[in-house]
Tab-separated table of C-alpha atoms in Angstrom:
chain	number	residue	atom	x	y	z
Y	298	MET	CA	42.653	13.874	20.444
Y	299	LYS	CA	40.340	11.262	19.937
Y	300	ARG	CA	37.638	13.663	18.716
Y	301	LYS	CA	40.065	15.143	16.657
Y	302	ILE	CA	40.317	11.782	14.615
Y	303	ILE	CA	37.054	10.502	15.251
Y	304	LEU	CA	35.340	13.751	13.732
Y	305	GLY	CA	37.590	14.450	11.077
Y	306	ILE	CA	36.056	10.913	10.014
Y	307	VAL	CA	33.043	11.587	10.101
Y	308	ILE	CA	33.499	14.599	8.160
Y	309	VAL	CA	35.889	12.685	5.630
Y	310	LEU	CA	32.920	10.265	4.996
Y	311	PHE	CA	29.543	12.668	4.690
Y	312	PHE	CA	31.938	14.597	2.511
Y	313	GLY	CA	32.827	11.304	0.791
Y	314	LEU	CA	29.286	10.398	0.802
Y	315	THR	CA	27.349	14.359	-0.787
Y	316	ALA	CA	30.146	13.870	-3.440
Y	317	CYS	CA	29.472	10.044	-4.489
Y	318	SER	CA	25.352	10.709	-4.604
Y	319	VAL	CA	23.125	10.991	-7.859
Y	320	ASP	CA	20.531	12.561	-9.180
Y	321	ILE	CA	19.007	10.921	-11.886
Y	322	ASN	CA	15.561	12.538	-13.463
Y	323	ILE	CA	13.049	10.444	-14.920
Y	324	SER	CA	10.339	12.398	-16.904
Y	325	THR	CA	6.335	12.004	-16.202
Y	326	ASP	CA	5.063	13.571	-19.068
Y	327	ASP	CA	2.702	11.628	-20.915
Y	328	LYS	CA	3.803	13.634	-24.122
Y	329	LYS	CA	2.957	12.321	-27.634
Y	330	PRO	CA	5.826	10.566	-29.735
Y	331	ASP	CA	6.966	12.671	-32.372
Y	332	VAL	CA	6.422	10.989	-35.453
Y	333	ILE	CA	8.681	11.100	-38.398
Y	334	ASP	CA	7.640	10.880	-41.713
Y	335	ASN	CA	10.348	9.851	-44.482
Y	336	GLY	CA	7.985	10.156	-46.724
Y	337	ASN	CA	7.681	7.212	-49.942
Y	338	ASN	CA	4.749	4.891	-48.133
Y	339	GLN	CA	4.792	2.067	-49.546
Y	340	GLU	CA	2.459	0.780	-46.589
Y	341	GLU	CA	0.899	2.546	-43.607
Y	342	GLY	CA	3.493	2.592	-41.229
Y	343	ASP	CA	6.324	2.590	-43.554
Y	344	ASN	CA	9.221	4.579	-43.294
Y	345	LYS	CA	7.682	6.107	-40.007
Y	346	GLN	CA	9.797	7.214	-37.832
Y	347	TYR	CA	8.447	7.650	-33.806
Y	348	GLU	CA	10.583	9.287	-30.968
Y	349	ASN	CA	10.536	10.374	-27.696
Y	350	ASP	CA	13.163	11.933	-24.675
Y	351	ALA	CA	13.786	8.259	-23.803
Y	352	PHE	CA	13.411	6.695	-27.281
Y	353	LYS	CA	14.952	7.589	-30.910
Y	354	GLU	CA	14.485	6.515	-34.049
Y	355	VAL	CA	11.912	3.714	-34.131
Y	356	THR	CA	10.830	2.173	-36.816
Y	357	VAL	CA	8.156	-0.671	-37.579
Y	358	SER	CA	8.911	-3.291	-40.217
Y	359	LYS	CA	7.011	-6.826	-41.307
Y	360	SER	CA	8.475	-9.358	-42.802
Y	361	ASN	CA	8.199	-13.535	-42.869
Y	362	GLY	CA	5.227	-13.212	-40.170
Y	363	LYS	CA	6.828	-10.690	-38.287
Y	364	VAL	CA	6.694	-7.233	-36.785
Y	365	MET	CA	10.693	-6.075	-35.721
Y	366	VAL	CA	10.272	-3.430	-33.954
Y	367	LYS	CA	14.330	-1.205	-33.749
Y	368	GLY	CA	15.172	1.729	-32.370
Y	369	LYS	CA	17.765	3.492	-29.670
Y	370	ALA	CA	17.137	4.125	-26.540
Y	371	ARG	CA	18.554	5.950	-23.595
Y	372	VAL	CA	17.742	4.999	-20.242
Y	373	PHE	CA	18.412	3.977	-16.621
Y	374	GLU	CA	20.869	1.075	-16.866
Y	375	GLY	CA	19.557	0.391	-19.761
Y	376	VAL	CA	16.706	-1.931	-19.115
Y	377	PHE	CA	13.544	-1.323	-20.769
Y	378	GLN	CA	9.935	-3.052	-20.534
Y	379	TYR	CA	7.968	-3.776	-23.415
Y	380	ALA	CA	4.226	-4.449	-24.141
Y	381	VAL	CA	1.971	-5.364	-27.357
Y	382	ILE	CA	-1.529	-4.424	-25.324
Y	383	SER	CA	-5.109	-4.525	-27.635
Y	384	GLY	CA	-7.512	-1.647	-25.768
Y	385	THR	CA	-6.921	-2.882	-22.345
Y	386	GLU	CA	-5.758	-6.227	-22.747
Y	387	ILE	CA	-1.740	-7.588	-22.653
Y	388	LEU	CA	-0.940	-9.759	-24.974
Y	389	LEU	CA	2.552	-9.853	-24.400
Y	390	GLU	CA	4.798	-8.412	-21.947
Y	391	ASP	CA	8.859	-8.497	-21.258
Y	392	HIS	CA	11.877	-6.329	-21.164
Y	393	TYR	CA	14.832	-5.742	-22.938
Y	394	GLN	CA	18.326	-4.349	-21.810
Y	395	THR	CA	20.527	-2.408	-24.262
Y	396	ASP	CA	23.388	-0.140	-23.412
Y	397	GLY	CA	22.820	2.089	-20.303
Y	398	ALA	CA	22.500	5.696	-20.457
Y	399	PRO	CA	23.757	8.093	-21.608
Y	400	ALA	CA	24.824	6.145	-24.644
Y	401	TRP	CA	22.104	5.440	-27.133
Y	402	GLY	CA	22.097	1.829	-26.810
Y	403	SER	CA	19.717	0.163	-30.146
Y	404	PHE	CA	17.561	-2.220	-29.826
Y	405	GLU	CA	15.695	-5.190	-32.457
Y	406	ILE	CA	12.410	-6.130	-30.945
Y	407	THR	CA	10.624	-9.085	-32.756
Y	408	ILE	CA	7.029	-9.288	-32.365
Y	409	GLU	CA	5.365	-12.606	-34.315
Y	410	MET	CA	2.064	-11.303	-35.966
Y	411	GLU	CA	0.027	-14.029	-34.875
Y	412	LEU	CA	-0.590	-11.584	-31.703
Y	413	LEU	CA	-1.658	-8.907	-34.104
Y	414	THR	CA	-4.907	-10.774	-34.615
Y	415	LYS	CA	-6.906	-8.380	-32.868
Y	416	GLU	CA	-7.937	-5.547	-33.955
Y	417	GLU	CA	-5.972	-1.776	-32.472
Y	418	VAL	CA	-2.570	-3.818	-32.295
Y	419	SER	CA	0.108	-1.568	-30.280
Y	420	ILE	CA	3.208	-1.221	-28.936
Y	421	GLU	CA	4.230	0.886	-25.845
Y	422	LEU	CA	7.792	1.463	-25.179
Y	423	PHE	CA	8.346	2.097	-21.327
Y	424	VAL	CA	10.000	2.766	-18.766
Y	425	TYR	CA	8.649	1.323	-14.548
Y	426	SER	CA	10.145	4.520	-12.058
Y	427	ALA	CA	12.363	3.577	-10.039
Y	428	LYS	CA	10.800	6.101	-7.514
Y	429	ASP	CA	7.066	4.391	-7.601
Y	430	GLY	CA	6.468	1.740	-10.028
Y	431	SER	CA	4.318	3.847	-12.903
Y	432	LYS	CA	5.765	3.888	-15.775
Y	433	THR	CA	7.447	6.683	-17.206
Y	434	ASP	CA	8.999	8.412	-20.836
Y	435	ILE	CA	6.130	5.939	-22.891
Y	436	LEU	CA	6.204	5.349	-26.169
Y	437	THR	CA	3.288	4.409	-28.160
Y	438	ILE	CA	3.469	2.962	-31.835
Y	439	PRO	CA	0.161	1.709	-33.432
Y	440	LEU	CA	1.305	-2.272	-34.998
Y	441	LYS	CA	-2.328	-2.524	-36.802
């Protein structure tokens, strides 16, 4: 009788845990971002939207000595990282918390213009892979 009860518990636990498992597929493709030009450009970069599988409707605007990067992200647990870079030099790196997937969470990142004194400065939005720590879903946007 004890064996039947223990076997029953093992079966229930096995199938219960199997049913609760989650399969998360994170793309490691380094695709070029889609750029959508809405026209009426007053300055380079105005009205352009950048997107990939994890980020969409990302825009860049400049005013009052600041650069605003706004958009939506659909990332695991709502956490993604960003880095302001010039060539291979990282000028700033931080993370952002928004709504978790499957929702598209809005974000707004403010960067001081003083950081953009170097040539060819861009911002990378990305996620660190839970599997191996590599950057995934990278969206690179030129700031200067």
